[in-house]
Structures are given as C-alpha cells and as structure tokens.
Amino acid sequence: MEIVAFWLNIVGFSLLFGIFFLTLVSRKTNRHIMFDQYLWYIGLSWMWFLFQFIGFVYLTVLKRDAPSILTVNTLIRYAFTIMVFHRIPLFLDTIITGEISKNSKKISIIVGCGTLGLLILLGVIRSVVIGPYVTVLFNALVGGSFLYAFIRIRKQQAYRAKRMRSFLVISSVAFLFFSWYAIIFNVFPNLHRHGFDPFVSALYIIVWCLNDAMIYLREFSSIGIRERNQMDNFHDRYKLSEREQEIVSLLVDGMSYKEIAFQLSLSPRTVETHIYRIFKKCSVSTKLELINKMFPLRNPT
C-alpha cells in the first residue's frame, strides 16, 4: 500500500497544482469573491497534504526515525490546520450567500482562535489517547460544514451554487469518511497502517481535481456557458432582482428604454425607475458606464 500511496500522492499533488491555476484563470473571467476564497482553500489544502506526505515518506519510504524533523513537520501542519479552519467559514459564506458577512468574519476568528487553543492544549498535555480523537473532531467538523453548505445551496440557481455543489458533496463525504475510519482505528489500532492516511487523502484529491477539471473543461469549451456564468456572477455580485437582470440584459443588447418597456410589458416610467436603481446598485451613472462595466465579463481579454 505504501508504494501505491506514494505514487497516488504524486499524481494528486500534480492535479491539485493544475486546478489551482485553472481556478485562477476562471477567477479572471468570473470575478467573484468565491473564487478568491476557493484559491485560498486549494493552496492551504495543498500545503497541508504535502506535509502529511512528507511525514509519510520519512516514516515509511525512507524509513528514517528523525524526531526533530517530524516534530517540525507536525508544527507546520498545525499552522496550516489553523489557517484552513480560519478560512473555511469565509469560503462557505461566499458559496451560500455570495459575499462575506460580518458574522462569518467573527466566526472565522473564533474558529481560528479555538483551533489554535486546542492544538496548544494538545501539544502541552501530549496525550496519545486524546490526540486521535481531536483528529476525529476536526474531520467531522469540516465534513459537517461542507454538508451544511450543500444543504443550504441545493435549490439555489446562482452560478456559485451550481459550480460548487459537486465539490461540497465530494468533500463532505471524504471528511466524514476520514472521521469515521479514524474512530475505527482508535478502537482497533492494530488495523492501522502508515500508508492508509496518505492513500485515502490522495484518492480524495484525485476525485476532487478530476471533478473540477471536468467543470472547467465544460466552461472553457463553450462560449455560451462561459458568458452565461459571467453574467450570473455580475447579477449575483450586485444583488440584482430578476426584473433588473432582464432589463440589464436588454440594455446591453442595445435596446432603448421604450423598446425594453414594450418587450417586458411595462410602462416607460417603470423601466426608468428600475434603471435608476440598477445604476445606483452598480455605482454607474450612464448606460455606457454600465455596459463598460459588464463588457469584461462578457468578453474577457
């Protein structure tokens, strides 16, 4: 299992590195705050799994017992664990609501500080009994958080929700499984093998990356899908109502106020009122400014 786990991790890290750059490209065209948080999550996850892999290599592949190196490795993983837990509430809030609220910022700080305190306590008492159950707790919290986010967005039609549903399913199942098998190995420690943790972690990374790669391939290969996603993000960013979205689309297509009123069976005065509200939300003062603001989204360069 050790050799298989080694090569699966090499493949997984390569894929995750590629997904980071695909997400960076997608962020340039979609321009949504969710992609900023997703990039943070991918980067921090890559580093956490990398140092897990380094510890595995030292113990099983190189078969070197280097306590000082392994201690430093553990401390680095602790640091990335704190950063991941600090970022998860912000990341999930952007998926669920499309923005970062004050409450999620407070929760993020509380979770980060709580994780730091728990890890310091764990380092002080150095209990081999409590440590494994802290791992169970962390994995269960992450898996439960992803599952909660999926339940919240399962009926949403915004691009951010449709884009991240499969990721949330894969990640919630994976982390809840990590928690479950950690309990099994705590009860039956003789069943545990050093290669099992990096093996299942690599499988999770590969499934996650292949799912993302298929999503990006579908988006990048279709101009229509890409433009529709970009427009959805614009509407989501400025919190436009369905009627306002219709008016914006017709405005960008070159229709006059009277033509929009006729198209939507509204009075010209009502259309003007809607357009005034749209301009205010989007921080523009003319139709040309609105079109210029949307143009990079429709025709990214």
PDB file of C-alpha atoms in Angstrom:
ATOM      1  CA  MET A   1       0.000   0.000   0.000  1.00  0.00           C
ATOM      2  CA  GLU A   2       2.897   2.389   0.758  1.00  0.00           C
ATOM      3  CA  ILE A   3       4.181   2.405  -2.831  1.00  0.00           C
ATOM      4  CA  VAL A   4       0.670   2.868  -4.246  1.00  0.00           C
ATOM      5  CA  ALA A   5       0.019   5.700  -1.774  1.00  0.00           C
ATOM      6  CA  PHE A   6       3.319   7.341  -2.752  1.00  0.00           C
ATOM      7  CA  TRP A   7       2.518   7.485  -6.472  1.00  0.00           C
ATOM      8  CA  LEU A   8      -1.128   8.396  -5.932  1.00  0.00           C
ATOM      9  CA  ASN A   9       0.027  11.397  -3.900  1.00  0.00           C
ATOM     10  CA  ILE A  10       2.412  12.460  -6.654  1.00  0.00           C
ATOM     11  CA  VAL A  11      -0.493  12.343  -9.124  1.00  0.00           C
ATOM     12  CA  GLY A  12      -2.821  14.108  -6.679  1.00  0.00           C
ATOM     13  CA  PHE A  13      -0.418  16.962  -5.950  1.00  0.00           C
ATOM     14  CA  SER A  14       0.191  17.488  -9.662  1.00  0.00           C
ATOM     15  CA  LEU A  15      -3.551  17.623 -10.350  1.00  0.00           C
ATOM     16  CA  LEU A  16      -4.205  19.978  -7.431  1.00  0.00           C
ATOM     17  CA  PHE A  17      -1.446  22.282  -8.644  1.00  0.00           C
ATOM     18  CA  GLY A  18      -3.134  22.353 -12.059  1.00  0.00           C
ATOM     19  CA  ILE A  19      -6.568  23.002 -10.551  1.00  0.00           C
ATOM     20  CA  PHE A  20      -5.143  25.988  -8.676  1.00  0.00           C
ATOM     21  CA  PHE A  21      -4.136  27.628 -11.955  1.00  0.00           C
ATOM     22  CA  LEU A  22      -7.400  26.691 -13.698  1.00  0.00           C
ATOM     23  CA  THR A  23      -9.257  28.343 -10.820  1.00  0.00           C
ATOM     24  CA  LEU A  24      -7.014  31.392 -11.185  1.00  0.00           C
ATOM     25  CA  VAL A  25      -7.940  31.607 -14.886  1.00  0.00           C
ATOM     26  CA  SER A  26     -11.642  31.172 -14.085  1.00  0.00           C
ATOM     27  CA  ARG A  27     -11.404  33.916 -11.455  1.00  0.00           C
ATOM     28  CA  LYS A  28     -10.130  36.394 -14.052  1.00  0.00           C
ATOM     29  CA  THR A  29     -13.255  35.897 -16.162  1.00  0.00           C
ATOM     30  CA  ASN A  30     -15.889  35.306 -13.470  1.00  0.00           C
ATOM     31  CA  ARG A  31     -14.615  37.882 -10.960  1.00  0.00           C
ATOM     32  CA  HIS A  32     -16.469  36.535  -7.948  1.00  0.00           C
ATOM     33  CA  ILE A  33     -15.267  36.689  -4.360  1.00  0.00           C
ATOM     34  CA  MET A  34     -15.948  32.960  -4.029  1.00  0.00           C
ATOM     35  CA  PHE A  35     -13.000  32.212  -6.308  1.00  0.00           C
ATOM     36  CA  ASP A  36     -10.681  34.233  -4.050  1.00  0.00           C
ATOM     37  CA  GLN A  37     -11.657  32.063  -1.093  1.00  0.00           C
ATOM     38  CA  TYR A  38     -11.512  28.887  -3.173  1.00  0.00           C
ATOM     39  CA  LEU A  39      -7.935  29.725  -4.197  1.00  0.00           C
ATOM     40  CA  TRP A  40      -7.046  30.127  -0.522  1.00  0.00           C
ATOM     41  CA  TYR A  41      -8.633  26.773   0.284  1.00  0.00           C
ATOM     42  CA  ILE A  42      -6.858  24.969  -2.570  1.00  0.00           C
ATOM     43  CA  GLY A  43      -3.481  26.486  -1.685  1.00  0.00           C
ATOM     44  CA  LEU A  44      -3.730  25.752   2.037  1.00  0.00           C
ATOM     45  CA  SER A  45      -5.029  22.230   1.396  1.00  0.00           C
ATOM     46  CA  TRP A  46      -2.144  21.580  -0.999  1.00  0.00           C
ATOM     47  CA  MET A  47       0.370  22.597   1.663  1.00  0.00           C
ATOM     48  CA  TRP A  48      -1.351  20.588   4.427  1.00  0.00           C
ATOM     49  CA  PHE A  49      -1.483  17.386   2.382  1.00  0.00           C
ATOM     50  CA  LEU A  50       2.098  17.990   1.202  1.00  0.00           C
ATOM     51  CA  PHE A  51       3.453  17.985   4.756  1.00  0.00           C
ATOM     52  CA  GLN A  52       1.346  14.937   5.600  1.00  0.00           C
ATOM     53  CA  PHE A  53       3.014  13.279   2.616  1.00  0.00           C
ATOM     54  CA  ILE A  54       6.499  14.377   3.750  1.00  0.00           C
ATOM     55  CA  GLY A  55       5.917  12.752   7.142  1.00  0.00           C
ATOM     56  CA  PHE A  56       4.708   9.581   5.442  1.00  0.00           C
ATOM     57  CA  VAL A  57       7.810   9.463   3.208  1.00  0.00           C
ATOM     58  CA  TYR A  58      10.169   9.841   6.165  1.00  0.00           C
ATOM     59  CA  LEU A  59       8.477   7.106   8.163  1.00  0.00           C
ATOM     60  CA  THR A  60       7.710   4.504   5.511  1.00  0.00           C
ATOM     61  CA  VAL A  61       9.616   5.119   2.280  1.00  0.00           C
ATOM     62  CA  LEU A  62      12.934   6.405   3.648  1.00  0.00           C
ATOM     63  CA  LYS A  63      12.392   4.540   6.942  1.00  0.00           C
ATOM     64  CA  ARG A  64      14.154   7.253   8.932  1.00  0.00           C
ATOM     65  CA  ASP A  65      13.296   7.967  12.525  1.00  0.00           C
ATOM     66  CA  ALA A  66      14.063  11.682  12.755  1.00  0.00           C
ATOM     67  CA  PRO A  67      12.074  13.052  15.735  1.00  0.00           C
ATOM     68  CA  SER A  68      13.209  16.655  15.263  1.00  0.00           C
ATOM     69  CA  ILE A  69      12.221  16.732  11.578  1.00  0.00           C
ATOM     70  CA  LEU A  70       8.889  15.038  12.283  1.00  0.00           C
ATOM     71  CA  THR A  71       8.198  17.491  15.119  1.00  0.00           C
ATOM     72  CA  VAL A  72       8.813  20.465  12.834  1.00  0.00           C
ATOM     73  CA  ASN A  73       6.636  18.802  10.202  1.00  0.00           C
ATOM     74  CA  THR A  74       3.827  18.385  12.739  1.00  0.00           C
ATOM     75  CA  LEU A  75       4.074  22.024  13.857  1.00  0.00           C
ATOM     76  CA  ILE A  76       3.869  23.204  10.241  1.00  0.00           C
ATOM     77  CA  ARG A  77       0.775  21.038   9.698  1.00  0.00           C
ATOM     78  CA  TYR A  78      -0.728  22.557  12.852  1.00  0.00           C
ATOM     79  CA  ALA A  79      -0.149  26.037  11.409  1.00  0.00           C
ATOM     80  CA  PHE A  80      -1.866  25.122   8.140  1.00  0.00           C
ATOM     81  CA  THR A  81      -4.701  23.443  10.075  1.00  0.00           C
ATOM     82  CA  ILE A  82      -5.347  26.731  11.891  1.00  0.00           C
ATOM     83  CA  MET A  83      -5.307  28.677   8.613  1.00  0.00           C
ATOM     84  CA  VAL A  84      -7.664  26.186   6.925  1.00  0.00           C
ATOM     85  CA  PHE A  85     -10.162  26.363   9.797  1.00  0.00           C
ATOM     86  CA  HIS A  86      -9.908  30.158   9.777  1.00  0.00           C
ATOM     87  CA  ARG A  87     -10.713  30.269   6.044  1.00  0.00           C
ATOM     88  CA  ILE A  88     -13.497  27.672   5.841  1.00  0.00           C
ATOM     89  CA  PRO A  89     -16.296  29.897   7.315  1.00  0.00           C
ATOM     90  CA  LEU A  90     -15.388  32.682   4.863  1.00  0.00           C
ATOM     91  CA  PHE A  91     -15.231  30.248   1.949  1.00  0.00           C
ATOM     92  CA  LEU A  92     -18.582  28.640   2.745  1.00  0.00           C
ATOM     93  CA  ASP A  93     -20.248  32.027   3.265  1.00  0.00           C
ATOM     94  CA  THR A  94     -19.254  33.100  -0.254  1.00  0.00           C
ATOM     95  CA  ILE A  95     -20.758  29.883  -1.623  1.00  0.00           C
ATOM     96  CA  ILE A  96     -24.006  30.208   0.336  1.00  0.00           C
ATOM     97  CA  THR A  97     -24.606  33.973   0.145  1.00  0.00           C
ATOM     98  CA  GLY A  98     -22.155  35.234  -2.471  1.00  0.00           C
ATOM     99  CA  GLU A  99     -20.428  37.563  -0.005  1.00  0.00           C
ATOM    100  CA  ILE A 100     -18.527  37.640   3.276  1.00  0.00           C
ATOM    101  CA  SER A 101     -20.767  38.825   6.097  1.00  0.00           C
ATOM    102  CA  LYS A 102     -19.694  40.339   9.407  1.00  0.00           C
ATOM    103  CA  ASN A 103     -20.958  37.236  11.208  1.00  0.00           C
ATOM    104  CA  SER A 104     -18.817  34.912   9.112  1.00  0.00           C
ATOM    105  CA  LYS A 105     -15.770  37.108   9.820  1.00  0.00           C
ATOM    106  CA  LYS A 106     -16.456  36.802  13.553  1.00  0.00           C
ATOM    107  CA  ILE A 107     -16.996  33.047  13.260  1.00  0.00           C
ATOM    108  CA  SER A 108     -13.777  32.766  11.267  1.00  0.00           C
ATOM    109  CA  ILE A 109     -11.773  34.480  14.018  1.00  0.00           C
ATOM    110  CA  ILE A 110     -13.439  32.416  16.757  1.00  0.00           C
ATOM    111  CA  VAL A 111     -12.848  29.137  14.900  1.00  0.00           C
ATOM    112  CA  GLY A 112      -9.224  30.031  14.147  1.00  0.00           C
ATOM    113  CA  CYS A 113      -8.509  31.004  17.763  1.00  0.00           C
ATOM    114  CA  GLY A 114     -10.358  27.940  19.048  1.00  0.00           C
ATOM    115  CA  THR A 115      -8.314  25.667  16.801  1.00  0.00           C
ATOM    116  CA  LEU A 116      -5.101  27.355  17.948  1.00  0.00           C
ATOM    117  CA  GLY A 117      -6.065  26.933  21.602  1.00  0.00           C
ATOM    118  CA  LEU A 118      -6.989  23.281  21.146  1.00  0.00           C
ATOM    119  CA  LEU A 119      -3.733  22.486  19.346  1.00  0.00           C
ATOM    120  CA  ILE A 120      -1.690  24.284  22.029  1.00  0.00           C
ATOM    121  CA  LEU A 121      -3.510  22.282  24.705  1.00  0.00           C
ATOM    122  CA  LEU A 122      -2.866  19.105  22.756  1.00  0.00           C
ATOM    123  CA  GLY A 123       0.837  19.955  22.488  1.00  0.00           C
ATOM    124  CA  VAL A 124       1.104  20.688  26.225  1.00  0.00           C
ATOM    125  CA  ILE A 125      -0.582  17.550  27.537  1.00  0.00           C
ATOM    126  CA  ARG A 126       0.945  15.311  24.806  1.00  0.00           C
ATOM    127  CA  SER A 127      -1.758  12.692  25.271  1.00  0.00           C
ATOM    128  CA  VAL A 128      -1.681   9.766  22.850  1.00  0.00           C
ATOM    129  CA  VAL A 129      -5.265   8.998  23.898  1.00  0.00           C
ATOM    130  CA  ILE A 130      -6.829  12.419  23.239  1.00  0.00           C
ATOM    131  CA  GLY A 131      -4.849  13.261  20.085  1.00  0.00           C
ATOM    132  CA  PRO A 132      -6.554  10.789  17.733  1.00  0.00           C
ATOM    133  CA  TYR A 133      -9.999  11.926  18.868  1.00  0.00           C
ATOM    134  CA  VAL A 134      -9.089  15.542  18.126  1.00  0.00           C
ATOM    135  CA  THR A 135      -8.389  14.356  14.575  1.00  0.00           C
ATOM    136  CA  VAL A 136     -11.839  12.745  14.531  1.00  0.00           C
ATOM    137  CA  LEU A 137     -13.371  16.013  15.743  1.00  0.00           C
ATOM    138  CA  PHE A 138     -11.575  18.155  13.145  1.00  0.00           C
ATOM    139  CA  ASN A 139     -12.532  15.903  10.237  1.00  0.00           C
ATOM    140  CA  ALA A 140     -16.141  15.678  11.440  1.00  0.00           C
ATOM    141  CA  LEU A 141     -16.381  19.474  11.745  1.00  0.00           C
ATOM    142  CA  VAL A 142     -15.020  20.035   8.239  1.00  0.00           C
ATOM    143  CA  GLY A 143     -17.233  17.327   6.734  1.00  0.00           C
ATOM    144  CA  GLY A 144     -20.276  18.596   8.606  1.00  0.00           C
ATOM    145  CA  SER A 145     -19.600  22.182   7.497  1.00  0.00           C
ATOM    146  CA  PHE A 146     -19.402  21.175   3.846  1.00  0.00           C
ATOM    147  CA  LEU A 147     -22.577  19.103   4.200  1.00  0.00           C
ATOM    148  CA  TYR A 148     -24.384  22.053   5.817  1.00  0.00           C
ATOM    149  CA  ALA A 149     -23.310  24.333   2.955  1.00  0.00           C
ATOM    150  CA  PHE A 150     -24.548  21.802   0.399  1.00  0.00           C
ATOM    151  CA  ILE A 151     -27.953  21.600   2.093  1.00  0.00           C
ATOM    152  CA  ARG A 152     -28.191  25.407   2.086  1.00  0.00           C
ATOM    153  CA  ILE A 153     -27.462  25.754  -1.652  1.00  0.00           C
ATOM    154  CA  ARG A 154     -29.072  22.603  -3.060  1.00  0.00           C
ATOM    155  CA  LYS A 155     -32.006  24.578  -4.520  1.00  0.00           C
ATOM    156  CA  GLN A 156     -30.147  27.773  -5.409  1.00  0.00           C
ATOM    157  CA  GLN A 157     -29.697  28.562  -9.104  1.00  0.00           C
ATOM    158  CA  ALA A 158     -26.831  31.070  -8.811  1.00  0.00           C
ATOM    159  CA  TYR A 159     -23.634  30.132 -10.630  1.00  0.00           C
ATOM    160  CA  ARG A 160     -21.643  29.894  -7.385  1.00  0.00           C
ATOM    161  CA  ALA A 161     -24.125  27.306  -6.061  1.00  0.00           C
ATOM    162  CA  LYS A 162     -24.239  25.225  -9.234  1.00  0.00           C
ATOM    163  CA  ARG A 163     -20.455  25.418  -9.570  1.00  0.00           C
ATOM    164  CA  MET A 164     -19.681  24.197  -6.035  1.00  0.00           C
ATOM    165  CA  ARG A 165     -22.385  21.572  -5.390  1.00  0.00           C
ATOM    166  CA  SER A 166     -20.329  18.606  -6.557  1.00  0.00           C
ATOM    167  CA  PHE A 167     -17.254  19.857  -4.673  1.00  0.00           C
ATOM    168  CA  LEU A 168     -19.271  20.103  -1.443  1.00  0.00           C
ATOM    169  CA  VAL A 169     -20.658  16.583  -1.880  1.00  0.00           C
ATOM    170  CA  ILE A 170     -17.220  15.088  -2.570  1.00  0.00           C
ATOM    171  CA  SER A 171     -15.563  16.961   0.306  1.00  0.00           C
ATOM    172  CA  SER A 172     -18.291  16.300   2.877  1.00  0.00           C
ATOM    173  CA  VAL A 173     -18.289  12.564   2.105  1.00  0.00           C
ATOM    174  CA  ALA A 174     -14.474  12.448   2.188  1.00  0.00           C
ATOM    175  CA  PHE A 175     -14.009  14.244   5.516  1.00  0.00           C
ATOM    176  CA  LEU A 176     -16.846  12.380   7.220  1.00  0.00           C
ATOM    177  CA  PHE A 177     -15.228   9.168   5.981  1.00  0.00           C
ATOM    178  CA  PHE A 178     -11.862  10.354   7.376  1.00  0.00           C
ATOM    179  CA  SER A 179     -13.571  10.890  10.723  1.00  0.00           C
ATOM    180  CA  TRP A 180     -15.297   7.506  10.618  1.00  0.00           C
ATOM    181  CA  TYR A 181     -12.202   5.459   9.821  1.00  0.00           C
ATOM    182  CA  ALA A 182     -10.205   7.391  12.452  1.00  0.00           C
ATOM    183  CA  ILE A 183     -12.706   6.177  15.050  1.00  0.00           C
ATOM    184  CA  ILE A 184     -12.329   2.600  13.772  1.00  0.00           C
ATOM    185  CA  PHE A 185      -8.540   2.772  14.027  1.00  0.00           C
ATOM    186  CA  ASN A 186      -8.764   4.291  17.518  1.00  0.00           C
ATOM    187  CA  VAL A 187     -10.838   1.322  18.641  1.00  0.00           C
ATOM    188  CA  PHE A 188      -8.778  -1.241  16.685  1.00  0.00           C
ATOM    189  CA  PRO A 189      -5.255   0.274  16.443  1.00  0.00           C
ATOM    190  CA  ASN A 190      -3.751  -2.990  15.163  1.00  0.00           C
ATOM    191  CA  LEU A 191      -5.644  -2.477  11.870  1.00  0.00           C
ATOM    192  CA  HIS A 192      -3.932   0.835  11.111  1.00  0.00           C
ATOM    193  CA  ARG A 193      -1.174   1.098   8.509  1.00  0.00           C
ATOM    194  CA  HIS A 194       1.033   4.151   7.910  1.00  0.00           C
ATOM    195  CA  GLY A 195       0.141   4.174   4.236  1.00  0.00           C
ATOM    196  CA  PHE A 196      -3.619   4.335   4.759  1.00  0.00           C
ATOM    197  CA  ASP A 197      -3.906   8.062   5.595  1.00  0.00           C
ATOM    198  CA  PRO A 198      -1.961   9.330   2.548  1.00  0.00           C
ATOM    199  CA  PHE A 199      -3.697   6.699   0.396  1.00  0.00           C
ATOM    200  CA  VAL A 200      -7.254   7.882   1.132  1.00  0.00           C
ATOM    201  CA  SER A 201      -6.125  11.535   1.101  1.00  0.00           C
ATOM    202  CA  ALA A 202      -4.697  11.044  -2.390  1.00  0.00           C
ATOM    203  CA  LEU A 203      -7.922   9.401  -3.588  1.00  0.00           C
ATOM    204  CA  TYR A 204      -9.897  12.383  -2.285  1.00  0.00           C
ATOM    205  CA  ILE A 205      -7.570  14.872  -4.001  1.00  0.00           C
ATOM    206  CA  ILE A 206      -7.737  12.996  -7.315  1.00  0.00           C
ATOM    207  CA  VAL A 207     -11.552  12.739  -7.298  1.00  0.00           C
ATOM    208  CA  TRP A 208     -11.831  16.415  -6.304  1.00  0.00           C
ATOM    209  CA  CYS A 209      -9.435  17.531  -9.049  1.00  0.00           C
ATOM    210  CA  LEU A 210     -10.981  15.388 -11.791  1.00  0.00           C
ATOM    211  CA  ASN A 211     -14.415  16.780 -10.909  1.00  0.00           C
ATOM    212  CA  ASP A 212     -13.103  20.354 -11.084  1.00  0.00           C
ATOM    213  CA  ALA A 213     -11.237  19.649 -14.320  1.00  0.00           C
ATOM    214  CA  MET A 214     -14.438  18.428 -15.991  1.00  0.00           C
ATOM    215  CA  ILE A 215     -16.305  21.546 -14.827  1.00  0.00           C
ATOM    216  CA  TYR A 216     -13.609  23.870 -16.169  1.00  0.00           C
ATOM    217  CA  LEU A 217     -13.360  21.928 -19.428  1.00  0.00           C
ATOM    218  CA  ARG A 218     -17.102  22.317 -19.946  1.00  0.00           C
ATOM    219  CA  GLU A 219     -16.940  26.046 -19.153  1.00  0.00           C
ATOM    220  CA  PHE A 220     -13.880  26.861 -21.252  1.00  0.00           C
ATOM    221  CA  SER A 221     -15.069  24.877 -24.274  1.00  0.00           C
ATOM    222  CA  SER A 222     -18.403  26.711 -24.580  1.00  0.00           C
ATOM    223  CA  ILE A 223     -18.537  30.478 -25.072  1.00  0.00           C
ATOM    224  CA  GLY A 224     -22.269  30.460 -24.313  1.00  0.00           C
ATOM    225  CA  ILE A 225     -21.810  28.714 -20.964  1.00  0.00           C
ATOM    226  CA  ARG A 226     -18.880  30.941 -20.041  1.00  0.00           C
ATOM    227  CA  GLU A 227     -20.765  34.170 -20.830  1.00  0.00           C
ATOM    228  CA  ARG A 228     -23.872  32.978 -19.003  1.00  0.00           C
ATOM    229  CA  ASN A 229     -21.788  32.175 -15.915  1.00  0.00           C
ATOM    230  CA  GLN A 230     -20.110  35.576 -16.091  1.00  0.00           C
ATOM    231  CA  MET A 231     -23.483  37.325 -16.318  1.00  0.00           C
ATOM    232  CA  ASP A 232     -24.803  35.274 -13.393  1.00  0.00           C
ATOM    233  CA  ASN A 233     -21.813  36.381 -11.340  1.00  0.00           C
ATOM    234  CA  PHE A 234     -22.421  40.036 -12.261  1.00  0.00           C
ATOM    235  CA  HIS A 235     -26.061  39.768 -11.190  1.00  0.00           C
ATOM    236  CA  ASP A 236     -25.065  37.955  -8.007  1.00  0.00           C
ATOM    237  CA  ARG A 237     -22.359  40.480  -7.117  1.00  0.00           C
ATOM    238  CA  TYR A 238     -24.688  43.473  -7.360  1.00  0.00           C
ATOM    239  CA  LYS A 239     -27.741  41.655  -5.969  1.00  0.00           C
ATOM    240  CA  LEU A 240     -29.967  42.417  -8.957  1.00  0.00           C
ATOM    241  CA  SER A 241     -33.555  41.196  -8.886  1.00  0.00           C
ATOM    242  CA  GLU A 242     -34.935  39.019 -11.699  1.00  0.00           C
ATOM    243  CA  ARG A 243     -36.636  42.026 -13.299  1.00  0.00           C
ATOM    244  CA  GLU A 244     -33.444  44.073 -13.045  1.00  0.00           C
ATOM    245  CA  GLN A 245     -31.484  41.225 -14.626  1.00  0.00           C
ATOM    246  CA  GLU A 246     -33.886  41.186 -17.567  1.00  0.00           C
ATOM    247  CA  ILE A 247     -33.580  44.947 -18.029  1.00  0.00           C
ATOM    248  CA  VAL A 248     -29.766  44.851 -17.819  1.00  0.00           C
ATOM    249  CA  SER A 249     -29.587  42.110 -20.448  1.00  0.00           C
ATOM    250  CA  LEU A 250     -31.818  44.080 -22.804  1.00  0.00           C
ATOM    251  CA  LEU A 251     -29.855  47.277 -22.159  1.00  0.00           C
ATOM    252  CA  VAL A 252     -26.585  45.574 -23.025  1.00  0.00           C
ATOM    253  CA  ASP A 253     -28.199  44.132 -26.147  1.00  0.00           C
ATOM    254  CA  GLY A 254     -28.752  47.725 -27.299  1.00  0.00           C
ATOM    255  CA  MET A 255     -32.462  48.257 -26.690  1.00  0.00           C
ATOM    256  CA  SER A 256     -33.821  51.690 -25.843  1.00  0.00           C
ATOM    257  CA  TYR A 257     -35.951  52.348 -22.769  1.00  0.00           C
ATOM    258  CA  LYS A 258     -39.140  52.306 -24.880  1.00  0.00           C
ATOM    259  CA  GLU A 259     -38.168  49.023 -26.527  1.00  0.00           C
ATOM    260  CA  ILE A 260     -37.465  47.476 -23.127  1.00  0.00           C
ATOM    261  CA  ALA A 261     -40.835  48.689 -21.845  1.00  0.00           C
ATOM    262  CA  PHE A 262     -42.579  47.118 -24.843  1.00  0.00           C
ATOM    263  CA  GLN A 263     -40.580  43.871 -24.525  1.00  0.00           C
ATOM    264  CA  LEU A 264     -41.399  43.453 -20.823  1.00  0.00           C
ATOM    265  CA  SER A 265     -44.937  44.897 -20.959  1.00  0.00           C
ATOM    266  CA  LEU A 266     -44.021  47.731 -18.590  1.00  0.00           C
ATOM    267  CA  SER A 267     -44.550  51.468 -18.705  1.00  0.00           C
ATOM    268  CA  PRO A 268     -41.521  53.589 -19.742  1.00  0.00           C
ATOM    269  CA  ARG A 269     -41.666  55.291 -16.340  1.00  0.00           C
ATOM    270  CA  THR A 270     -41.365  51.936 -14.552  1.00  0.00           C
ATOM    271  CA  VAL A 271     -38.397  50.997 -16.722  1.00  0.00           C
ATOM    272  CA  GLU A 272     -36.696  54.302 -15.905  1.00  0.00           C
ATOM    273  CA  THR A 273     -37.230  53.678 -12.184  1.00  0.00           C
ATOM    274  CA  HIS A 274     -35.703  50.198 -12.454  1.00  0.00           C
ATOM    275  CA  ILE A 275     -32.742  51.535 -14.419  1.00  0.00           C
ATOM    276  CA  TYR A 276     -32.124  54.244 -11.822  1.00  0.00           C
ATOM    277  CA  ARG A 277     -31.976  51.557  -9.118  1.00  0.00           C
ATOM    278  CA  ILE A 278     -29.687  49.416 -11.277  1.00  0.00           C
ATOM    279  CA  PHE A 279     -27.298  52.326 -11.843  1.00  0.00           C
ATOM    280  CA  LYS A 280     -27.245  53.011  -8.109  1.00  0.00           C
ATOM    281  CA  LYS A 281     -26.506  49.368  -7.219  1.00  0.00           C
ATOM    282  CA  CYS A 282     -23.747  49.107  -9.831  1.00  0.00           C
ATOM    283  CA  SER A 283     -22.246  52.520  -8.990  1.00  0.00           C
ATOM    284  CA  VAL A 284     -22.637  53.899 -12.522  1.00  0.00           C
ATOM    285  CA  SER A 285     -24.437  56.962 -13.864  1.00  0.00           C
ATOM    286  CA  THR A 286     -24.971  56.165 -17.549  1.00  0.00           C
ATOM    287  CA  LYS A 287     -25.877  53.271 -19.774  1.00  0.00           C
ATOM    288  CA  LEU A 288     -22.413  53.402 -21.342  1.00  0.00           C
ATOM    289  CA  GLU A 289     -20.723  53.042 -17.947  1.00  0.00           C
ATOM    290  CA  LEU A 290     -22.916  50.053 -17.160  1.00  0.00           C
ATOM    291  CA  ILE A 291     -22.043  48.392 -20.476  1.00  0.00           C
ATOM    292  CA  ASN A 292     -18.341  49.118 -19.954  1.00  0.00           C
ATOM    293  CA  LYS A 293     -18.561  47.542 -16.510  1.00  0.00           C
ATOM    294  CA  MET A 294     -20.159  44.416 -17.909  1.00  0.00           C
ATOM    295  CA  PHE A 295     -18.052  44.196 -21.063  1.00  0.00           C
ATOM    296  CA  PRO A 296     -15.033  42.485 -19.457  1.00  0.00           C
ATOM    297  CA  LEU A 297     -17.402  39.862 -18.089  1.00  0.00           C
ATOM    298  CA  ARG A 298     -18.962  39.170 -21.443  1.00  0.00           C
ATOM    299  CA  ASN A 299     -15.765  39.441 -23.464  1.00  0.00           C
ATOM    300  CA  PRO A 300     -12.805  38.702 -21.193  1.00  0.00           C
ATOM    301  CA  THR A 301      -9.356  39.504 -22.542  1.00  0.00           C
TER     302      THR A 301
END
